[in-house]
Coordinates of C-alpha atoms in Angstrom, one line a residue:
Chain A
X11 CA 0.0 0.0 0.0
X12 CA 3.0 2.3 0.6
X13 CA 3.7 2.5 -3.1
X14 CA 0.1 2.4 -4.3
X15 CA -1.7 5.1 -6.2
X16 CA -4.9 6.6 -5.0
X17 CA -7.1 4.5 -7.3
X18 CA -5.6 1.3 -5.9
X19 CA -5.9 2.6 -2.3
X20 CA -9.5 3.7 -2.9
X21 CA -10.4 0.3 -4.3
X22 CA -8.8 -1.4 -1.3
X23 CA -10.8 0.8 1.1
X24 CA -14.0 0.1 -0.9
X25 CA -13.4 -3.7 -0.8
X26 CA -12.6 -3.4 3.0
X27 CA -9.2 -4.9 2.4
X28 CA -7.8 -2.2 4.6
X29 CA -9.3 0.5 6.9
X30 CA -8.6 4.2 7.0
X31 CA -7.1 3.7 10.4
X32 CA -4.7 1.0 9.2
X33 CA -3.7 3.2 6.3
X34 CA -3.1 6.3 8.4
X35 CA -1.1 4.2 10.9
X36 CA 1.0 2.8 8.1
X37 CA 1.9 6.2 6.7
X38 CA 2.4 7.9 10.1
X39 CA 4.9 5.1 10.8
X40 CA 6.7 5.8 7.6
X41 CA 6.8 9.5 8.3
X42 CA 8.3 8.8 11.8
X43 CA 10.9 6.6 10.2
X44 CA 12.0 8.7 7.3
X45 CA 11.0 12.3 8.0
X46 CA 14.0 13.0 10.2
X47 CA 16.3 12.6 7.2
X48 CA 14.1 14.3 4.7
X49 CA 12.5 17.2 6.7
X50 CA 9.4 17.0 4.4
X51 CA 6.9 17.6 7.2
X52 CA 6.8 20.6 9.6
X53 CA 3.9 19.2 11.6
X54 CA 2.3 15.8 12.2
X55 CA -0.4 15.1 14.9
X56 CA -1.1 11.4 15.4
X57 CA -4.2 12.0 17.5
X58 CA -5.8 14.3 15.0
X59 CA -4.9 12.1 12.0
X60 CA -6.2 8.9 13.7
X61 CA -9.4 10.7 14.7
X62 CA -10.0 11.7 11.1
X63 CA -9.3 8.1 10.0
X64 CA -11.7 6.7 12.5
X65 CA -14.4 9.1 11.4
X66 CA -13.8 8.0 7.8
X67 CA -14.2 4.4 8.8
X68 CA -17.4 5.2 10.6
X69 CA -18.8 7.0 7.6
X70 CA -18.0 4.0 5.4
X71 CA -19.6 1.6 8.0
X72 CA -22.7 3.7 7.7
X73 CA -22.8 3.1 3.9
X74 CA -21.1 6.2 2.6
X75 CA -18.9 5.8 -0.5
X76 CA -16.6 8.2 -2.3
X77 CA -13.2 7.9 -4.0
X78 CA -11.5 10.1 -1.3
X79 CA -13.1 8.6 1.8
X80 CA -10.3 7.4 4.1
X81 CA -7.5 8.5 1.7
X82 CA -4.5 9.9 3.5
X83 CA -3.2 13.2 2.2
X84 CA -0.6 15.8 3.2
X85 CA -1.1 19.6 2.9
X86 CA 1.4 22.2 2.0
X87 CA 1.8 24.3 5.1
X88 CA 0.4 27.3 3.2
X89 CA -3.2 25.9 3.6
X90 CA -4.9 27.0 6.7
X91 CA -6.0 23.9 8.6
X92 CA -8.2 24.5 11.7
X93 CA -6.6 23.4 14.9
X94 CA -3.2 22.7 13.2
X95 CA -0.1 24.7 13.2
X96 CA 0.0 26.6 9.8
X97 CA 3.4 28.2 9.5
X98 CA 3.9 28.9 5.7
X99 CA 7.5 28.0 6.4
X100 CA 8.1 31.2 8.3
X101 CA 9.1 32.2 11.8
X102 CA 6.4 34.9 11.4
X103 CA 3.8 32.1 11.7
X104 CA 5.8 29.6 13.7
X105 CA 3.1 29.8 16.5
X106 CA 0.0 30.2 14.3
X107 CA -2.7 27.6 14.9
X108 CA -5.2 28.3 12.3
X109 CA -8.8 29.1 13.5
X110 CA -10.3 28.0 10.2
X111 CA -9.9 25.7 7.2
X112 CA -8.9 26.7 3.7
X113 CA -11.5 25.9 1.1
X114 CA -9.3 23.2 -0.3
X115 CA -8.9 21.7 3.2
X116 CA -12.6 21.8 3.9
X117 CA -13.4 20.2 0.5
X118 CA -11.1 17.3 1.3
X119 CA -12.5 17.0 4.8
X120 CA -16.0 16.8 3.5
X121 CA -14.9 14.1 1.1
X122 CA -13.5 12.1 4.0
X123 CA -9.8 12.4 3.3
X124 CA -7.4 12.1 6.2
X125 CA -4.8 14.7 6.9
X126 CA -1.4 13.2 7.6
X127 CA 0.4 16.5 8.3
X128 CA 1.6 19.7 7.0
X129 CA 4.5 19.9 4.5
X130 CA 7.6 22.0 4.6
X131 CA 8.0 24.8 2.0
X132 CA 10.0 27.8 1.1
X133 CA 9.1 30.7 3.4
X134 CA 5.8 32.2 2.1
X135 CA 6.3 30.1 -1.0
X136 CA 9.2 32.3 -2.1
X137 CA 11.9 30.0 -3.4
X138 CA 12.7 27.3 -5.9
X139 CA 14.8 25.0 -3.6
X140 CA 13.2 24.9 -0.2
X141 CA 16.3 26.5 1.2
X142 CA 14.4 29.6 2.5
X143 CA 12.2 27.6 5.0
X144 CA 12.6 28.7 8.6
X145 CA 12.3 25.0 9.5
X146 CA 15.3 24.0 7.4
X147 CA 15.6 22.7 3.9
X148 CA 13.8 19.6 2.6
X149 CA 16.1 16.9 1.2
X150 CA 15.4 15.4 -2.2
X151 CA 14.7 11.6 -1.6
X152 CA 16.5 10.7 -4.8
X153 CA 19.7 12.2 -3.4
X154 CA 19.7 14.0 -0.1
X155 CA 22.6 16.2 -1.0
X156 CA 20.3 17.9 -3.6
X157 CA 17.3 20.2 -3.3
X158 CA 13.7 18.9 -3.9
X159 CA 12.8 22.1 -5.7
X160 CA 10.3 24.6 -4.4
X161 CA 8.4 26.1 -3.1
X162 CA 6.2 23.0 -2.6
X163 CA 9.3 20.9 -1.9
X164 CA 8.0 19.2 1.2
X165 CA 4.9 18.0 -0.6
X166 CA 7.1 16.7 -3.4
X167 CA 9.6 14.9 -1.2
X168 CA 6.8 13.4 0.9
X169 CA 5.1 11.9 -2.1
X170 CA 8.4 10.8 -3.8
X171 CA 9.5 9.0 -0.6
X172 CA 6.0 7.5 -0.1
X173 CA 5.4 9.3 3.2
X174 CA 2.0 10.1 1.7
X175 CA 0.2 8.9 -1.4
X176 CA -0.4 12.5 -2.6
X177 CA -0.2 16.0 -1.4
X178 CA -1.5 19.5 -2.1
X179 CA 0.8 22.2 -3.4
X180 CA 0.5 25.8 -4.7
X181 CA 2.1 27.3 -7.7
X182 CA 2.8 31.1 -8.2
X183 CA 5.7 30.8 -10.6
X184 CA 6.3 27.0 -10.9
X185 CA 6.1 25.9 -7.2
X186 CA 4.1 22.7 -8.1
X187 CA 5.6 21.9 -11.4
X188 CA 9.3 22.4 -10.6
X189 CA 9.5 20.3 -7.4
X190 CA 7.3 17.7 -9.2
X191 CA 9.9 17.6 -11.9
X192 CA 12.9 17.5 -9.5
X193 CA 11.3 14.7 -7.4
X194 CA 9.9 12.6 -10.3
X195 CA 6.2 13.3 -9.7
X196 CA 3.1 14.4 -11.6
X197 CA 1.9 17.8 -10.5
X198 CA -0.8 20.1 -11.9
X199 CA -1.3 23.9 -11.6
X200 CA -4.9 24.5 -12.7
X201 CA -6.2 27.5 -14.7
X202 CA -6.2 30.6 -12.4
X203 CA -9.6 30.7 -10.6
X204 CA -10.4 27.0 -10.7
X205 CA -9.2 26.2 -7.2
X206 CA -10.3 28.6 -4.4
X207 CA -7.5 30.7 -2.8
X208 CA -9.6 31.1 0.4
X209 CA -7.4 30.1 3.4
X210 CA -4.3 29.7 1.1
X211 CA -1.8 32.2 2.6
X212 CA -1.4 34.8 -0.1
X213 CA 1.9 35.4 -1.9
X214 CA 1.0 37.0 -5.3
X215 CA -2.8 36.9 -5.6
X216 CA -3.1 37.4 -9.3
X217 CA -0.8 34.3 -9.8
X218 CA -1.3 32.0 -6.9
X219 CA -3.1 28.7 -7.6
X220 CA -3.4 25.5 -5.6
X221 CA -3.2 22.1 -7.2
X222 CA -2.4 18.4 -6.7
X223 CA 1.0 16.6 -6.5
X224 CA 0.8 12.8 -6.9
X225 CA 2.3 9.7 -8.5
X226 CA 0.3 9.8 -11.7
X227 CA -2.0 11.8 -13.9
X228 CA -4.9 9.5 -12.9
X229 CA -4.3 10.5 -9.2
X230 CA -4.0 14.2 -10.0
X231 CA -7.4 14.0 -11.9
X232 CA -9.0 12.4 -8.9
X233 CA -7.6 15.1 -6.5
X234 CA -8.4 18.0 -8.8
X235 CA -12.0 16.9 -8.9
X236 CA -12.0 17.1 -5.1
X237 CA -10.1 20.5 -4.9
X238 CA -11.7 22.5 -7.6
X239 CA -15.0 24.3 -7.4
X240 CA -16.6 27.7 -6.9
X241 CA -16.2 29.4 -3.6
X242 CA -17.8 32.8 -3.0
X243 CA -15.2 33.6 -0.4
X244 CA -12.5 34.0 -3.1
X245 CA -13.4 37.0 -5.3
X246 CA -11.5 35.5 -8.2
X247 CA -13.0 32.0 -7.9
X248 CA -14.7 31.2 -11.2
X249 CA -18.4 30.3 -11.4
X250 CA -18.2 27.2 -13.5
X251 CA -20.0 23.8 -13.6
X252 CA -18.2 21.1 -11.5
X253 CA -16.0 19.0 -13.7
X254 CA -15.0 15.3 -13.5
X255 CA -11.3 15.7 -14.5
X256 CA -11.0 12.0 -15.0
X257 CA -13.6 11.9 -17.8
X258 CA -11.2 12.1 -20.8
X259 CA -8.3 10.0 -19.4
X260 CA -8.8 7.1 -21.8
X261 CA -9.2 9.0 -25.0
X262 CA -6.7 8.1 -27.7
X263 CA -4.1 10.8 -28.7
X264 CA -4.2 10.2 -32.5
X265 CA -4.3 13.6 -34.1
X266 CA -3.1 15.5 -31.0
X267 CA -1.1 18.6 -32.1
X268 CA 1.8 19.4 -29.8
X269 CA 3.3 22.8 -30.0
X270 CA 7.0 23.1 -29.3
X271 CA 8.0 26.7 -28.5
X272 CA 11.4 27.3 -30.1
X273 CA 12.3 29.6 -27.2
X274 CA 12.0 26.6 -24.8
X275 CA 14.4 24.5 -26.8
X276 CA 17.3 26.9 -27.3
X277 CA 20.3 27.5 -25.1
X278 CA 19.7 27.3 -21.4
X279 CA 18.4 23.8 -21.2
X280 CA 20.9 21.2 -20.0
X281 CA 21.7 18.3 -22.4
X282 CA 20.5 15.6 -20.2
X283 CA 17.1 17.3 -19.8
X284 CA 16.9 17.9 -23.6
X285 CA 17.6 14.2 -24.2
X286 CA 14.8 13.1 -21.9
X287 CA 12.3 15.6 -23.3
X288 CA 13.2 14.7 -26.9
X289 CA 12.6 11.0 -26.1
X290 CA 9.2 11.8 -24.5
X291 CA 8.2 13.7 -27.7
X292 CA 9.2 10.6 -29.8
X293 CA 6.9 8.6 -27.5
X294 CA 4.1 11.0 -28.2
X295 CA 4.6 10.7 -31.9
X296 CA 4.3 6.9 -31.6
X297 CA 1.0 7.6 -29.8
X298 CA -0.2 9.4 -32.9
X299 CA 0.5 13.0 -32.0
X300 CA 2.2 15.4 -34.4
X301 CA 4.5 18.2 -33.3
X302 CA 4.6 21.7 -34.7
X303 CA 7.0 24.5 -33.9
X304 CA 5.4 27.5 -32.3
X305 CA 6.9 30.7 -30.9
X306 CA 6.4 32.6 -27.6
X307 CA 8.6 35.6 -28.6
X308 CA 8.1 37.4 -25.3
X309 CA 8.6 34.4 -23.0
X310 CA 12.2 35.5 -22.3
X311 CA 10.7 38.5 -20.5
X312 CA 8.6 36.4 -18.2
X313 CA 11.1 36.1 -15.4
X314 CA 11.9 39.9 -15.1
X315 CA 8.2 40.7 -15.5
X316 CA 7.4 38.2 -12.7
X317 CA 10.0 39.7 -10.4
X318 CA 8.2 43.1 -10.6
X319 CA 4.6 41.8 -10.4
X320 CA 5.0 39.0 -7.8
X321 CA 7.0 41.2 -5.3
X322 CA 4.6 44.1 -5.8
X323 CA 1.6 41.9 -4.9
X324 CA 3.7 40.2 -2.1
X325 CA 4.6 43.5 -0.5
X326 CA 0.9 44.4 -0.3
X327 CA -0.2 40.9 0.9
X328 CA 2.5 40.6 3.5
X329 CA 1.7 43.9 5.1
X330 CA -0.9 42.0 7.1
X331 CA 1.9 40.6 9.3
X332 CA 2.2 43.4 11.8
X333 CA 2.5 41.6 15.1
X334 CA -1.0 42.8 16.2
X335 CA -3.6 40.1 15.6
X336 CA -1.5 36.9 15.1
X337 CA 2.0 35.7 14.4
X338 CA 5.3 36.9 15.7
X339 CA 5.7 40.0 17.8
X340 CA 9.1 41.3 18.8
X341 CA 9.9 40.9 22.5
X342 CA 11.2 44.5 22.9
X343 CA 9.9 47.6 21.1
X344 CA 9.1 51.3 21.5
X345 CA 6.2 52.9 19.8
X346 CA 3.7 51.3 17.4
X347 CA 5.8 51.8 14.2
X348 CA 8.8 50.4 16.0
X349 CA 6.8 47.4 17.0
X350 CA 5.8 46.8 13.4
X351 CA 9.4 47.3 12.1
X352 CA 11.0 45.0 14.7
X353 CA 8.3 42.3 14.5
X354 CA 8.6 42.1 10.8
X355 CA 12.4 42.3 10.8
X356 CA 12.4 39.4 13.3
X357 CA 9.6 37.3 11.7
X358 CA 10.6 37.3 8.0
X359 CA 13.7 35.6 6.5
X360 CA 15.9 37.3 4.0
X361 CA 14.3 36.2 0.7
X362 CA 11.0 37.5 2.0
X363 CA 12.5 40.8 3.0
X364 CA 14.1 41.2 -0.4
X365 CA 10.8 40.6 -2.2
X366 CA 8.9 43.0 0.1
X367 CA 11.5 45.7 -0.5
X368 CA 11.5 45.2 -4.3
X369 CA 7.7 45.3 -4.3
X370 CA 7.6 48.4 -2.1
X371 CA 10.0 50.1 -4.4
X372 CA 8.3 49.3 -7.7
X373 CA 5.0 50.5 -6.3
X374 CA 6.4 53.6 -4.7
X375 CA 5.7 57.1 -6.0
X376 CA 7.4 57.9 -9.2
X377 CA 8.3 54.3 -10.1
X378 CA 4.9 52.7 -10.5
X379 CA 4.6 53.4 -14.3
X380 CA 8.2 52.5 -15.1
X381 CA 8.1 49.2 -13.3
X382 CA 4.7 47.8 -12.3
X383 CA 2.6 49.2 -15.2
X384 CA 5.3 48.2 -17.8
X385 CA 5.5 44.7 -16.3
X386 CA 1.7 44.4 -16.6
X387 CA 1.8 45.4 -20.2
X388 CA 4.5 42.8 -20.9
X389 CA 2.3 40.3 -19.1
X390 CA -0.3 41.0 -21.7
X391 CA 2.2 40.4 -24.5
X392 CA 3.2 37.1 -22.9
X393 CA -0.4 36.0 -22.6
X394 CA -1.1 37.0 -26.2
X395 CA 1.8 34.9 -27.4
X396 CA 0.1 31.8 -25.9
X397 CA -3.2 32.6 -27.5
X398 CA -1.5 32.8 -30.9
X399 CA 0.4 29.6 -30.3
X400 CA -2.7 27.7 -29.3
X401 CA -4.2 28.5 -32.8
X402 CA -1.7 26.0 -34.1
X403 CA -1.7 23.3 -31.4
X404 CA -3.8 21.6 -28.7
X405 CA -1.1 21.5 -26.0
X406 CA 2.4 23.0 -25.6
X407 CA 5.3 20.8 -24.4
X408 CA 8.8 21.5 -23.2
X409 CA 11.1 21.1 -20.2
X410 CA 9.7 22.0 -16.7
X411 CA 13.1 22.9 -15.4
X412 CA 16.4 23.7 -17.2
X413 CA 18.3 21.2 -15.1
X414 CA 17.8 18.3 -12.8
X415 CA 17.8 18.8 -9.0
X416 CA 20.8 20.8 -8.0
X417 CA 23.0 20.6 -4.9
X418 CA 22.2 22.6 -1.7
X419 CA 23.9 26.0 -2.0
X420 CA 24.6 25.7 -5.7
X421 CA 22.7 28.8 -6.6
X422 CA 24.9 30.8 -4.2
X423 CA 24.3 34.2 -2.9
X424 CA 22.9 35.8 -6.1
X425 CA 19.0 35.7 -5.9
X426 CA 18.7 36.1 -9.7
X427 CA 20.4 32.8 -10.3
X428 CA 17.7 31.1 -8.3
X429 CA 15.0 33.0 -10.0
X430 CA 16.1 31.6 -13.4
X431 CA 15.3 28.1 -12.2
X432 CA 11.7 28.9 -13.1
X433 CA 12.4 30.2 -16.5
X434 CA 10.0 27.7 -18.2
X435 CA 7.2 27.8 -15.7
X436 CA 6.6 31.5 -14.9
X437 CA 5.0 32.5 -18.2
X438 CA 2.2 30.0 -17.5
X439 CA 1.3 31.8 -14.3
X440 CA 1.4 35.2 -15.9
X441 CA -1.0 34.0 -18.6
X442 CA -3.2 32.2 -16.0
X443 CA -2.9 28.9 -18.0
X444 CA -3.0 25.4 -16.6
X445 CA 0.4 23.7 -16.6
X446 CA 1.6 20.2 -15.6
X447 CA 4.9 18.4 -15.1
X448 CA 5.2 14.6 -15.6
X449 CA 8.3 12.4 -15.1
X450 CA 9.9 11.6 -18.5
X451 CA 13.2 10.0 -17.7
X452 CA 16.4 10.5 -15.8
X453 CA 19.3 12.8 -16.4
X454 CA 22.7 13.6 -14.7
X455 CA 23.4 11.6 -11.5
X456 CA 20.2 9.6 -12.2
X457 CA 18.0 12.4 -11.1
X458 CA 14.4 12.7 -12.5
X459 CA 13.5 14.9 -15.5
X460 CA 10.1 16.6 -15.9
X461 CA 8.2 17.2 -19.1
X462 CA 6.0 20.3 -19.0
X463 CA 2.5 20.2 -20.6
X464 CA 0.8 23.5 -21.0
X465 CA -2.8 23.8 -22.1
X466 CA -5.3 26.6 -23.0
X467 CA -7.5 27.9 -20.3
X468 CA -9.6 25.2 -18.7
X469 CA -7.9 22.4 -20.6
X470 CA -7.1 20.4 -17.5
X471 CA -9.1 17.3 -18.5
X472 CA -7.3 17.3 -21.9
X473 CA -3.9 17.7 -20.3
X474 CA -4.5 14.9 -17.8
X475 CA -5.6 12.7 -20.8
X476 CA -2.4 13.6 -22.6
X477 CA -0.3 12.8 -19.5
X478 CA -2.2 9.5 -18.7
X479 CA -1.8 8.1 -22.2
X480 CA 2.0 8.6 -21.9
X481 CA 2.0 7.0 -18.5
X482 CA 0.2 3.9 -19.9
X483 CA 3.1 3.2 -22.2
X484 CA 6.0 4.4 -20.0
X485 CA 7.0 3.6 -16.4
X486 CA 9.0 6.7 -15.4
X487 CA 6.2 7.7 -13.0
X488 CA 6.4 4.4 -11.2
X489 CA 10.1 4.7 -10.4
X490 CA 10.7 5.4 -6.8
X491 CA 13.9 6.5 -5.0
X492 CA 15.6 3.7 -3.0
X493 CA 14.3 5.1 0.3
X494 CA 10.8 5.1 -1.1
X495 CA 11.0 1.4 -1.9
Chain B
X15 CA 19.8 53.0 -11.9
X16 CA 21.1 51.9 -8.5
X17 CA 19.8 52.4 -5.0
X18 CA 22.1 54.0 -2.4
X19 CA 21.9 53.0 1.3
X20 CA 19.8 56.1 2.0
X21 CA 17.2 54.9 -0.5
X22 CA 17.3 51.3 0.8
X23 CA 16.6 52.7 4.3
X24 CA 13.7 54.8 3.0
X25 CA 12.1 51.8 1.2
X26 CA 12.6 49.7 4.4
X27 CA 10.8 52.4 6.3
X28 CA 7.9 52.4 3.9
X29 CA 7.8 48.5 4.2
X30 CA 8.0 48.7 8.0
X31 CA 11.0 46.6 8.1
X32 CA 13.9 47.3 10.4
X33 CA 17.3 46.6 8.7
X34 CA 20.6 46.4 10.5
X35 CA 23.4 48.4 8.9
X36 CA 25.0 45.1 7.6
X37 CA 21.6 44.1 6.2
X38 CA 21.2 47.4 4.5
X39 CA 24.5 46.9 2.7
X40 CA 24.0 43.3 1.7
X41 CA 20.3 43.5 0.8
X42 CA 21.0 46.8 -1.0
X43 CA 23.5 45.0 -3.2
X44 CA 21.0 42.2 -3.9
X45 CA 18.2 44.6 -4.6
X46 CA 20.4 46.4 -7.1
X47 CA 21.2 43.0 -8.8
X48 CA 17.5 42.3 -9.1
X49 CA 16.7 45.8 -10.4
X50 CA 19.4 45.5 -13.0
X51 CA 17.9 42.2 -14.0
X52 CA 14.4 43.7 -14.4
X53 CA 15.8 46.7 -16.2
X54 CA 15.5 44.9 -19.6
X55 CA 11.7 45.4 -19.4
X56 CA 12.3 49.1 -20.0
X57 CA 13.6 48.4 -23.5
X58 CA 10.3 46.8 -24.7
X59 CA 7.9 48.8 -26.8
X60 CA 4.5 48.5 -25.1
X61 CA 2.8 51.5 -26.8
X62 CA -0.9 50.8 -27.0
X63 CA -0.8 47.6 -24.9
X64 CA -3.5 47.3 -22.2
X65 CA -1.9 46.4 -18.8
X66 CA -3.0 42.9 -17.7
X67 CA -3.8 43.1 -14.0
X68 CA -5.4 39.7 -13.8
X69 CA -5.1 36.3 -15.3
X70 CA -8.7 36.0 -16.4
X71 CA -10.8 38.8 -17.6
X72 CA -14.0 38.6 -15.5
X73 CA -16.2 41.2 -13.9
X74 CA -15.8 41.7 -10.2
X75 CA -18.5 39.6 -8.6
X76 CA -20.5 41.3 -5.9
X77 CA -22.4 39.7 -3.1
X78 CA -25.5 40.9 -1.2
X79 CA -24.8 43.1 1.7
X80 CA -25.7 40.8 4.5
X81 CA -23.8 39.4 7.4
X82 CA -22.8 35.8 6.7
X83 CA -19.9 35.2 9.1
X84 CA -20.5 34.2 12.7
X85 CA -18.9 36.1 15.6
X86 CA -15.7 34.2 16.3
X87 CA -13.9 36.9 18.2
X88 CA -12.7 34.6 21.0
X89 CA -11.2 32.1 18.6
X90 CA -9.4 34.8 16.7
X91 CA -8.1 36.6 19.8
X92 CA -6.9 33.4 21.3
X93 CA -4.0 33.5 18.8
X94 CA -3.2 37.2 19.2
X95 CA 0.1 38.3 20.9
X96 CA -1.7 40.6 23.4
X97 CA -5.4 41.2 24.0
X98 CA -7.5 42.8 26.8
X99 CA -11.2 43.3 27.2
X100 CA -11.9 41.9 23.8
X101 CA -9.5 44.3 22.1
X102 CA -6.1 43.9 20.5
X103 CA -3.4 45.7 22.6
X104 CA -0.7 47.8 20.9
X105 CA 1.6 50.5 22.2
X106 CA -0.2 53.8 23.0
X107 CA -0.7 55.9 19.9
X108 CA -2.8 58.8 21.3
X109 CA -1.6 60.7 24.3

């Protein structure tokens, strides 16, 4: 059961081959055994987990059914979880026990899923390596001297090492897809507005989107069906009919048109990543797909545009952490402004401070037009590039990350080097499109490589179909690191 | 353009972040690195382009003006650094 996907676990629960209590106990034991070396979880709570499992078993005994009833899941520590510590990877919230549930968490609770714990992450989701977490970096289960990616690195490492069958993540510039790629998982960032942001601690509100991280496209489809849905408490939640994201999994791919942006296949991608991506494209051709070159001429501007827009939104969102209503307050301070300044200085780590300062600067008087407004115009150009490209293809493919997982400290002291780790993922967030990463082979040092699949708005079911058909004829997604065996 | 230490301190003050002198220097250098990196945006011709503030073009949804949230003051104040008489306590601002 440790290695099983959600569908298999769900079937075993339905056939009463295993109970939710037994499953929860199994995974809690594994977390106890392996988490000290991986640091994937910030919080576990055996009593709460077992109580949820017991409740799921009781619901089943009363005749209730449902694909998620009794399924153990882990949540990125960005999702508010009532009664649980919810830290967002920050000292600022190191003592924050959430008084309410995020929409995503309440959806999963209602479906009877069992929370195994809260996963480590880059502080306030700002990072691509998990090195900015106040609770220490997460280790990549494939090689513990390497990063798991970020910011949803704890979720990724936990699934890869089979500490949980699946987990939630969030993606503002690649934070689901990049760690999924670096840890050999399937991860999906939905179209902006599909998953409610209520109770998901805000980083950059026009970009943030929650999504599933799991062992297969099939599992992601099941989870997304549970996560998605209209929520009036999120003003950007879209009023759309509920979807069964598994509905198209088994459609054949004959005739599928795959767009290959020439900008994604130029210099910048490591050779080992290129080889794995090329081999995956050959596999798709065998499945009946055709490939066509497309162009995203402004995609090279996505990282700089993002590092104006995301910090601007972050500086506004993170102004709520003032040491007054919750979170860290400095021990010694003078007047009110001094209390704000000292509490924020003590509660935030350095990457968060940098982004708050950049954001404050680009929004300040005299600079707004030159930076923020200009970045928003470029965002439009980037989004338009995608609309043009999708006239020629059904999905776009390319690498998720320019390299396999790198060593701790490899990106050094220059923040811009780290920012470039998301060079292929950020444009997708700016355009609000859905994006996925699926495992497509191994590169240098036998580390996993991810293939990115990008679709038009609301094409999640199609993308999951495209991913699932590949996973039916390949077994990259079934490979587990030794410690996950 | 490049930020001098005085400007870094001014931005930090706007952001309500206390920076030590060492931090001002180090973070200032990093901010300048980031600003140099985003400088390339200035060279792009965006005449006539409508700024894109949001991923999806939808009209702001409005709700009816009725109270829907229950009073959970006790739960919310239980996690506050300092409260008294149902209020959040901060240093005195009015003499």
